[in-house]
């Protein structure tokens, strides 16, 4: 049995790889401790765990929230034109998870999956943009029900 966060991270990577995002190779979609570009070629996507939390469950179970930062990265030269491909990657990933129960995630998790919610992050991180890299983030919240 693996940690819930590890099971979820691996499943999220598998789901994003299966989306066959145009111009993105599946080997550049990885789970990492932190969203870093180290040893990856562009474009790439990292999936990294964030701080867990709880929300109200039932009298006999708790709902645990496992958030993952999905960082979509692509080298640029501070180009100001909107990049349709880059923005489509973000929309496709969000659509694949928000208010859904992807079968790959359901089968990967030990406790039952309650739902998945996606929180929007910056469409473009300005600090990374100034360093010639477009970075867009989303937070995928995997919510499971754990019996007490």
GROMACS .gro file of C-alpha atoms in nm, residues 16-148:
model
  133
   16UNK     CA    1  -0.252   1.414  -1.812
   17UNK     CA    2  -0.025   1.193  -2.025
   18UNK     CA    3  -0.334   1.023  -2.171
   19UNK     CA    4  -0.471   1.362  -2.284
   20UNK     CA    5  -0.211   1.359  -2.565
   21UNK     CA    6  -0.156   1.734  -2.542
   22UNK     CA    7  -0.035   1.871  -2.877
   23UNK     CA    8   0.341   1.935  -2.871
   24UNK     CA    9   0.389   1.784  -2.523
   25UNK     CA   10   0.571   1.452  -2.484
   26UNK     CA   11   0.446   1.221  -2.210
   27UNK     CA   12   0.800   1.178  -2.072
   28UNK     CA   13   0.795   1.551  -1.985
   29UNK     CA   14   0.487   1.512  -1.763
   30UNK     CA   15   0.619   1.411  -1.422
   31UNK     CA   16   0.546   1.406  -1.049
   32UNK     CA   17   0.796   1.601  -0.839
   33UNK     CA   18   0.835   1.704  -0.474
   34UNK     CA   19   0.833   2.066  -0.591
   35UNK     CA   20   0.747   2.223  -0.928
   36UNK     CA   21   1.096   2.252  -1.072
   37UNK     CA   22   1.227   2.243  -1.430
   38UNK     CA   23   1.548   2.066  -1.329
   39UNK     CA   24   1.649   1.795  -1.580
   40UNK     CA   25   1.339   1.850  -1.795
   41UNK     CA   26   1.323   1.980  -2.148
   42UNK     CA   27   1.057   2.228  -2.256
   43UNK     CA   28   0.768   2.215  -2.274
   44UNK     CA   29   0.691   2.018  -1.958
   45UNK     CA   30   0.436   1.972  -1.680
   46UNK     CA   31   0.508   1.897  -1.316
   47UNK     CA   32   0.262   1.764  -1.058
   48UNK     CA   33   0.362   1.844  -0.697
   49UNK     CA   34   0.186   1.788  -0.365
   50UNK     CA   35   0.078   2.086  -0.155
   51UNK     CA   36  -0.055   2.112   0.202
   52UNK     CA   37  -0.337   1.869   0.286
   53UNK     CA   38  -0.650   1.976   0.469
   54UNK     CA   39  -0.984   1.836   0.587
   55UNK     CA   40  -1.345   1.927   0.535
   56UNK     CA   41  -1.662   1.803   0.701
   57UNK     CA   42  -1.730   1.439   0.634
   58UNK     CA   43  -1.983   1.216   0.803
   59UNK     CA   44  -2.021   1.094   1.161
   60UNK     CA   45  -1.790   0.801   1.084
   61UNK     CA   46  -1.555   0.937   0.819
   62UNK     CA   47  -1.344   1.241   0.734
   63UNK     CA   48  -1.298   1.402   0.394
   64UNK     CA   49  -0.929   1.460   0.329
   65UNK     CA   50  -0.816   1.704   0.062
   66UNK     CA   51  -0.490   1.630  -0.118
   67UNK     CA   52  -0.396   1.931  -0.335
   68UNK     CA   53  -0.149   1.908  -0.622
   69UNK     CA   54   0.007   2.202  -0.804
   70UNK     CA   55   0.014   2.140  -1.177
   71UNK     CA   56   0.274   2.368  -1.336
   72UNK     CA   57   0.264   2.396  -1.715
   73UNK     CA   58   0.598   2.530  -1.844
   74UNK     CA   59   0.723   2.640  -2.183
   75UNK     CA   60   1.036   2.834  -2.275
   76UNK     CA   61   0.968   3.165  -2.448
   77UNK     CA   62   1.157   3.479  -2.527
   78UNK     CA   63   0.907   3.703  -2.347
   79UNK     CA   64   0.676   3.679  -2.647
   80UNK     CA   65   0.368   3.893  -2.590
   81UNK     CA   66   0.132   3.713  -2.827
   82UNK     CA   67  -0.119   3.474  -2.675
   83UNK     CA   68  -0.005   3.114  -2.721
   84UNK     CA   69  -0.312   2.911  -2.817
   85UNK     CA   70  -0.140   2.576  -2.760
   86UNK     CA   71  -0.020   2.675  -2.411
   87UNK     CA   72  -0.366   2.799  -2.314
   88UNK     CA   73  -0.533   2.490  -2.462
   89UNK     CA   74  -0.313   2.263  -2.245
   90UNK     CA   75  -0.442   2.443  -1.936
   91UNK     CA   76  -0.807   2.424  -2.043
   92UNK     CA   77  -0.779   2.056  -2.136
   93UNK     CA   78  -0.622   1.962  -1.802
   94UNK     CA   79  -0.883   2.159  -1.607
   95UNK     CA   80  -1.167   2.001  -1.803
   96UNK     CA   81  -1.029   1.649  -1.744
   97UNK     CA   82  -1.048   1.687  -1.365
   98UNK     CA   83  -1.291   1.953  -1.241
   99UNK     CA   84  -1.595   1.807  -1.060
  100UNK     CA   85  -1.517   1.464  -1.202
  101UNK     CA   86  -1.408   1.122  -1.081
  102UNK     CA   87  -1.157   1.005  -1.344
  103UNK     CA   88  -1.154   0.623  -1.356
  104UNK     CA   89  -0.773   0.613  -1.340
  105UNK     CA   90  -0.780   0.811  -1.017
  106UNK     CA   91  -1.066   0.606  -0.868
  107UNK     CA   92  -0.881   0.278  -0.929
  108UNK     CA   93  -0.546   0.413  -0.805
  109UNK     CA   94  -0.663   0.531  -0.464
  110UNK     CA   95  -0.694   0.311  -0.157
  111UNK     CA   96  -0.973   0.515   0.012
  112UNK     CA   97  -1.282   0.605  -0.193
  113UNK     CA   98  -1.258   0.915  -0.412
  114UNK     CA   99  -1.530   1.165  -0.323
  115UNK     CA  100  -1.458   1.420  -0.597
  116UNK     CA  101  -1.192   1.632  -0.764
  117UNK     CA  102  -1.200   2.011  -0.773
  118UNK     CA  103  -0.968   2.238  -0.968
  119UNK     CA  104  -0.864   2.583  -0.847
  120UNK     CA  105  -0.729   2.826  -1.103
  121UNK     CA  106  -0.385   2.969  -1.047
  122UNK     CA  107  -0.210   3.236  -1.250
  123UNK     CA  108  -0.248   3.193  -1.624
  124UNK     CA  109   0.100   3.341  -1.651
  125UNK     CA  110   0.353   3.384  -1.371
  126UNK     CA  111   0.524   3.720  -1.430
  127UNK     CA  112   0.849   3.633  -1.250
  128UNK     CA  113   0.899   3.329  -1.472
  129UNK     CA  114   0.791   3.529  -1.779
  130UNK     CA  115   1.073   3.775  -1.712
  131UNK     CA  116   1.308   3.474  -1.696
  132UNK     CA  117   1.193   3.373  -2.049
  133UNK     CA  118   0.959   3.097  -1.941
  134UNK     CA  119   0.579   3.084  -1.954
  135UNK     CA  120   0.446   2.908  -1.643
  136UNK     CA  121   0.077   2.854  -1.573
  137UNK     CA  122  -0.055   2.676  -1.263
  138UNK     CA  123  -0.366   2.494  -1.152
  139UNK     CA  124  -0.435   2.319  -0.823
  140UNK     CA  125  -0.603   1.981  -0.849
  141UNK     CA  126  -0.773   1.894  -0.519
  142UNK     CA  127  -0.826   1.521  -0.476
  143UNK     CA  128  -1.086   1.463  -0.205
  144UNK     CA  129  -1.111   1.119  -0.043
  145UNK     CA  130  -1.332   0.984   0.234
  146UNK     CA  131  -1.138   0.811   0.513
  147UNK     CA  132  -1.318   0.602   0.773
  148UNK     CA  133  -1.216   0.699   1.127
   0.00000   0.00000   0.00000
